[in-house]
PDB file of C-alpha atoms in Angstrom:
ATOM      1  CA  ALA A  71       0.000   0.000   0.000  1.00  0.00           C
ATOM      2  CA  ALA A  72       1.246   3.408  -0.906  1.00  0.00           C
ATOM      3  CA  ALA A  73       1.756   5.948   1.873  1.00  0.00           C
ATOM      4  CA  GLU A  74      -0.714   8.787   1.924  1.00  0.00           C
ATOM      5  CA  PRO A  75       0.699  12.222   1.235  1.00  0.00           C
ATOM      6  CA  PRO A  76       0.927  14.524   4.273  1.00  0.00           C
ATOM      7  CA  MET A  77      -2.201  16.508   4.904  1.00  0.00           C
ATOM      8  CA  LYS A  78      -1.894  20.112   3.770  1.00  0.00           C
ATOM      9  CA  LEU A  79      -3.448  22.792   5.992  1.00  0.00           C
ATOM     10  CA  SER A  80      -6.065  24.974   4.462  1.00  0.00           C
ATOM     11  CA  PRO A  81      -5.229  28.640   3.744  1.00  0.00           C
ATOM     12  CA  ALA A  82      -7.834  29.670   6.339  1.00  0.00           C
ATOM     13  CA  ARG A  83      -6.123  27.609   9.039  1.00  0.00           C
ATOM     14  CA  ASP A  84      -2.707  29.042   8.057  1.00  0.00           C
ATOM     15  CA  PHE A  85      -4.185  32.557   8.327  1.00  0.00           C
ATOM     16  CA  VAL A  86      -5.600  31.895  11.824  1.00  0.00           C
ATOM     17  CA  ARG A  87      -2.274  30.521  13.039  1.00  0.00           C
ATOM     18  CA  GLY A  88      -0.474  33.554  11.629  1.00  0.00           C
ATOM     19  CA  ILE A  89      -2.860  35.941  13.378  1.00  0.00           C
ATOM     20  CA  ALA A  90      -2.450  34.057  16.670  1.00  0.00           C
ATOM     21  CA  ALA A  91       1.346  34.265  16.419  1.00  0.00           C
ATOM     22  CA  LEU A  92       1.135  37.976  15.615  1.00  0.00           C
ATOM     23  CA  ALA A  93      -1.190  38.602  18.584  1.00  0.00           C
ATOM     24  CA  LEU A  94       1.172  36.756  20.940  1.00  0.00           C
ATOM     25  CA  THR A  95       4.148  38.741  19.667  1.00  0.00           C
ATOM     26  CA  ALA A  96       2.245  42.007  20.107  1.00  0.00           C
ATOM     27  CA  ALA A  97       1.229  41.076  23.669  1.00  0.00           C
ATOM     28  CA  VAL A  98       4.817  40.279  24.636  1.00  0.00           C
ATOM     29  CA  LEU A  99       6.029  43.522  23.080  1.00  0.00           C
ATOM     30  CA  VAL A 100       3.395  45.623  24.867  1.00  0.00           C
ATOM     31  CA  ALA A 101       4.179  43.949  28.198  1.00  0.00           C
ATOM     32  CA  HIS A 102       7.882  44.574  27.717  1.00  0.00           C
ATOM     33  CA  LEU A 103       7.488  48.217  26.707  1.00  0.00           C
ATOM     34  CA  SER A 104       5.015  49.044  29.457  1.00  0.00           C
ATOM     35  CA  ALA A 105       6.986  47.341  32.256  1.00  0.00           C
ATOM     36  CA  PRO A 106       8.661  50.515  33.555  1.00  0.00           C
ATOM     37  CA  VAL A 107       5.294  52.066  34.366  1.00  0.00           C
ATOM     38  CA  LEU A 108       4.265  49.131  36.526  1.00  0.00           C
ATOM     39  CA  ALA A 109       6.156  50.515  39.544  1.00  0.00           C
ATOM     40  CA  HIS A 110       2.941  52.305  40.630  1.00  0.00           C
ATOM     41  CA  PRO A 111       4.205  55.857  41.220  1.00  0.00           C
ATOM     42  CA  ALA A 112       1.206  56.560  43.475  1.00  0.00           C
ATOM     43  CA  ASN A 113       2.386  53.805  45.838  1.00  0.00           C
ATOM     44  CA  GLN A 114       5.910  55.242  45.866  1.00  0.00           C
ATOM     45  CA  THR A 115       4.570  58.400  47.517  1.00  0.00           C
ATOM     46  CA  GLN A 116       3.004  56.401  50.365  1.00  0.00           C
ATOM     47  CA  VAL A 117       6.347  55.384  51.882  1.00  0.00           C
ATOM     48  CA  PRO A 118       9.408  57.539  52.593  1.00  0.00           C
ATOM     49  CA  ASN A 119      11.870  57.598  49.693  1.00  0.00           C
ATOM     50  CA  GLY A 120       9.634  55.165  47.832  1.00  0.00           C
ATOM     51  CA  ASP A 121      11.253  56.187  44.549  1.00  0.00           C
ATOM     52  CA  LYS A 122      14.844  56.143  45.818  1.00  0.00           C
ATOM     53  CA  ALA A 123      15.432  52.582  46.997  1.00  0.00           C
ATOM     54  CA  PHE A 124      18.412  50.616  45.738  1.00  0.00           C
ATOM     55  CA  ARG A 125      19.271  46.944  45.925  1.00  0.00           C
ATOM     56  CA  ASN A 126      22.958  46.152  45.473  1.00  0.00           C
ATOM     57  CA  GLY A 127      23.528  49.374  43.523  1.00  0.00           C
ATOM     58  CA  VAL A 128      20.497  48.895  41.254  1.00  0.00           C
ATOM     59  CA  ALA A 129      17.612  51.382  41.426  1.00  0.00           C
ATOM     60  CA  TRP A 130      14.422  49.576  42.453  1.00  0.00           C
ATOM     61  CA  PRO A 131      11.351  51.730  41.691  1.00  0.00           C
ATOM     62  CA  GLY A 132       9.065  48.699  42.037  1.00  0.00           C
ATOM     63  CA  LEU A 133       9.672  48.615  45.790  1.00  0.00           C
ATOM     64  CA  GLY A 134       6.938  46.076  46.521  1.00  0.00           C
ATOM     65  CA  HIS A 135       7.849  43.700  43.692  1.00  0.00           C
ATOM     66  CA  LEU A 136      10.388  40.969  43.021  1.00  0.00           C
ATOM     67  CA  VAL A 137      11.339  42.682  39.746  1.00  0.00           C
ATOM     68  CA  ALA A 138      12.963  46.137  39.884  1.00  0.00           C
ATOM     69  CA  ASN A 139      10.585  47.753  37.398  1.00  0.00           C
ATOM     70  CA  GLY A 140       7.552  46.732  39.428  1.00  0.00           C
ATOM     71  CA  SER A 141       6.317  43.856  37.323  1.00  0.00           C
ATOM     72  CA  GLY A 142       5.586  40.352  38.490  1.00  0.00           C
ATOM     73  CA  PRO A 143       4.849  39.005  41.948  1.00  0.00           C
ATOM     74  CA  ILE A 144       5.181  41.110  45.082  1.00  0.00           C
ATOM     75  CA  ASN A 145       7.924  40.653  47.672  1.00  0.00           C
ATOM     76  CA  SER A 146       7.671  40.622  51.482  1.00  0.00           C
ATOM     77  CA  PHE A 147       7.575  44.436  51.610  1.00  0.00           C
ATOM     78  CA  GLY A 148       4.758  44.486  49.042  1.00  0.00           C
ATOM     79  CA  ILE A 149       2.790  41.973  51.098  1.00  0.00           C
ATOM     80  CA  ALA A 150       3.247  44.105  54.232  1.00  0.00           C
ATOM     81  CA  PHE A 151       2.262  47.226  52.253  1.00  0.00           C
ATOM     82  CA  GLN A 152      -0.994  45.522  51.312  1.00  0.00           C
ATOM     83  CA  ASN A 153      -1.520  44.271  54.873  1.00  0.00           C
ATOM     84  CA  HIS A 154      -1.228  47.874  56.113  1.00  0.00           C
ATOM     85  CA  ASN A 155      -3.688  49.065  53.448  1.00  0.00           C
ATOM     86  CA  GLY A 156      -0.983  51.022  51.636  1.00  0.00           C
ATOM     87  CA  THR A 157      -0.456  53.280  54.640  1.00  0.00           C
ATOM     88  CA  TRP A 158       2.858  54.106  56.318  1.00  0.00           C
ATOM     89  CA  THR A 159       2.088  53.479  59.971  1.00  0.00           C
ATOM     90  CA  SER A 160       4.363  53.239  62.980  1.00  0.00           C
ATOM     91  CA  ALA A 161       3.804  49.470  62.998  1.00  0.00           C
ATOM     92  CA  PHE A 162       4.675  49.139  59.289  1.00  0.00           C
ATOM     93  CA  CYS A 163       7.684  51.403  59.730  1.00  0.00           C
ATOM     94  CA  ASN A 164       8.995  49.366  62.672  1.00  0.00           C
ATOM     95  CA  GLU A 165       8.555  46.023  60.902  1.00  0.00           C
ATOM     96  CA  ASP A 166      11.541  44.264  59.407  1.00  0.00           C
ATOM     97  CA  THR A 167       9.777  42.806  56.389  1.00  0.00           C
ATOM     98  CA  ASP A 168      12.889  41.200  54.912  1.00  0.00           C
ATOM     99  CA  GLY A 169      14.385  39.891  58.169  1.00  0.00           C
ATOM    100  CA  ASP A 170      17.785  41.576  57.739  1.00  0.00           C
ATOM    101  CA  GLY A 171      17.745  43.216  61.179  1.00  0.00           C
ATOM    102  CA  TYR A 172      16.840  46.700  59.931  1.00  0.00           C
ATOM    103  CA  SER A 173      13.343  48.132  60.241  1.00  0.00           C
ATOM    104  CA  ASN A 174      11.523  49.322  57.138  1.00  0.00           C
ATOM    105  CA  GLY A 175      11.919  52.848  58.475  1.00  0.00           C
ATOM    106  CA  ALA A 176      15.681  52.481  58.906  1.00  0.00           C
ATOM    107  CA  GLU A 177      16.020  51.192  55.350  1.00  0.00           C
ATOM    108  CA  LEU A 178      13.807  53.912  53.858  1.00  0.00           C
ATOM    109  CA  GLY A 179      15.201  56.887  55.790  1.00  0.00           C
ATOM    110  CA  ASP A 180      12.580  57.193  58.540  1.00  0.00           C
ATOM    111  CA  PRO A 181      14.292  55.537  61.531  1.00  0.00           C
ATOM    112  CA  ASP A 182      12.065  57.318  64.073  1.00  0.00           C
ATOM    113  CA  CYS A 183       8.870  56.432  62.178  1.00  0.00           C
ATOM    114  CA  VAL A 184       7.596  60.011  62.076  1.00  0.00           C
ATOM    115  CA  TRP A 185       7.323  60.517  58.295  1.00  0.00           C
ATOM    116  CA  THR A 186       3.964  61.210  56.662  1.00  0.00           C
ATOM    117  CA  PRO A 187       3.210  61.535  52.922  1.00  0.00           C
ATOM    118  CA  GLY A 188       4.424  64.885  51.620  1.00  0.00           C
ATOM    119  CA  ASP A 189       7.121  65.242  54.323  1.00  0.00           C
ATOM    120  CA  VAL A 190      10.837  65.160  53.649  1.00  0.00           C
ATOM    121  CA  PRO A 191      12.291  61.975  55.183  1.00  0.00           C
ATOM    122  CA  GLU A 192      14.998  62.290  57.835  1.00  0.00           C
ATOM    123  CA  ARG A 193      17.479  60.628  55.516  1.00  0.00           C
ATOM    124  CA  SER A 194      17.565  60.401  51.729  1.00  0.00           C
ATOM    125  CA  ASP A 195      20.933  58.721  51.240  1.00  0.00           C
ATOM    126  CA  ASP A 196      21.781  55.050  51.713  1.00  0.00           C
ATOM    127  CA  ILE A 197      18.165  54.090  50.972  1.00  0.00           C
ATOM    128  CA  THR A 198      18.020  50.320  50.766  1.00  0.00           C
ATOM    129  CA  HIS A 199      15.361  47.792  49.886  1.00  0.00           C
ATOM    130  CA  PRO A 200      13.180  46.558  52.773  1.00  0.00           C
ATOM    131  CA  GLY A 201      12.059  43.513  50.791  1.00  0.00           C
ATOM    132  CA  PHE A 202      15.392  41.688  50.325  1.00  0.00           C
ATOM    133  CA  THR A 203      17.839  40.504  52.987  1.00  0.00           C
ATOM    134  CA  ASP A 204      20.829  41.251  50.750  1.00  0.00           C
ATOM    135  CA  SER A 205      19.997  44.982  50.779  1.00  0.00           C
ATOM    136  CA  TYR A 206      20.690  46.813  54.027  1.00  0.00           C
ATOM    137  CA  PRO A 207      22.023  50.217  55.082  1.00  0.00           C
ATOM    138  CA  THR A 208      25.725  50.818  55.585  1.00  0.00           C
ATOM    139  CA  PHE A 209      25.352  53.129  58.596  1.00  0.00           C
ATOM    140  CA  THR A 210      26.515  51.800  61.952  1.00  0.00           C
ATOM    141  CA  THR A 211      24.109  53.498  64.363  1.00  0.00           C
ATOM    142  CA  LEU A 212      22.902  50.589  66.462  1.00  0.00           C
ATOM    143  CA  SER A 213      19.782  52.478  67.577  1.00  0.00           C
ATOM    144  CA  TRP A 214      18.476  52.120  64.009  1.00  0.00           C
ATOM    145  CA  ARG A 215      18.613  48.344  64.269  1.00  0.00           C
ATOM    146  CA  LEU A 216      15.878  46.116  65.605  1.00  0.00           C
ATOM    147  CA  VAL A 217      18.164  43.662  67.337  1.00  0.00           C
ATOM    148  CA  GLY A 218      21.645  43.756  68.859  1.00  0.00           C
ATOM    149  CA  PRO A 219      24.970  44.250  67.098  1.00  0.00           C
ATOM    150  CA  SER A 220      25.412  42.726  63.690  1.00  0.00           C
ATOM    151  CA  PRO A 221      28.517  41.125  62.172  1.00  0.00           C
ATOM    152  CA  ARG A 222      27.877  43.450  59.207  1.00  0.00           C
ATOM    153  CA  GLU A 223      28.575  46.405  61.484  1.00  0.00           C
ATOM    154  CA  GLY A 224      31.871  44.969  62.706  1.00  0.00           C
ATOM    155  CA  VAL A 225      30.713  45.006  66.326  1.00  0.00           C
TER     156      VAL A 225
END
């Protein structure tokens, strides 16, 4: 018996597949190009220095996200931000959402937890990320720490 020739797709089916591929490509392109705006600038104004945080020398405008530009899943700071209804409270400020021994306030320049939206934070340098343990301030003032001396401080 002779083998049957391979089945040829109809032009209509080829057209549909082409459109689907084009739509997928367009969606990926739009997601990629719009990623920088996903950092939610309105949320950045709800925490001190919300637009000035760095992680290992990399600017991190998406403070509550695992990805610097604010896309993708949220990190431990983002979860806490949601749990506090997007409000900078004394409790939220004093939390150590990443477990590195520094309060959120210490990492974001409000060590005394007195900042309110619109205020100038006490500190605007050495702003680190309160959602990752590998990002912590370089100052050595122990009063800004939650727990005793740290090996990082050389004490």
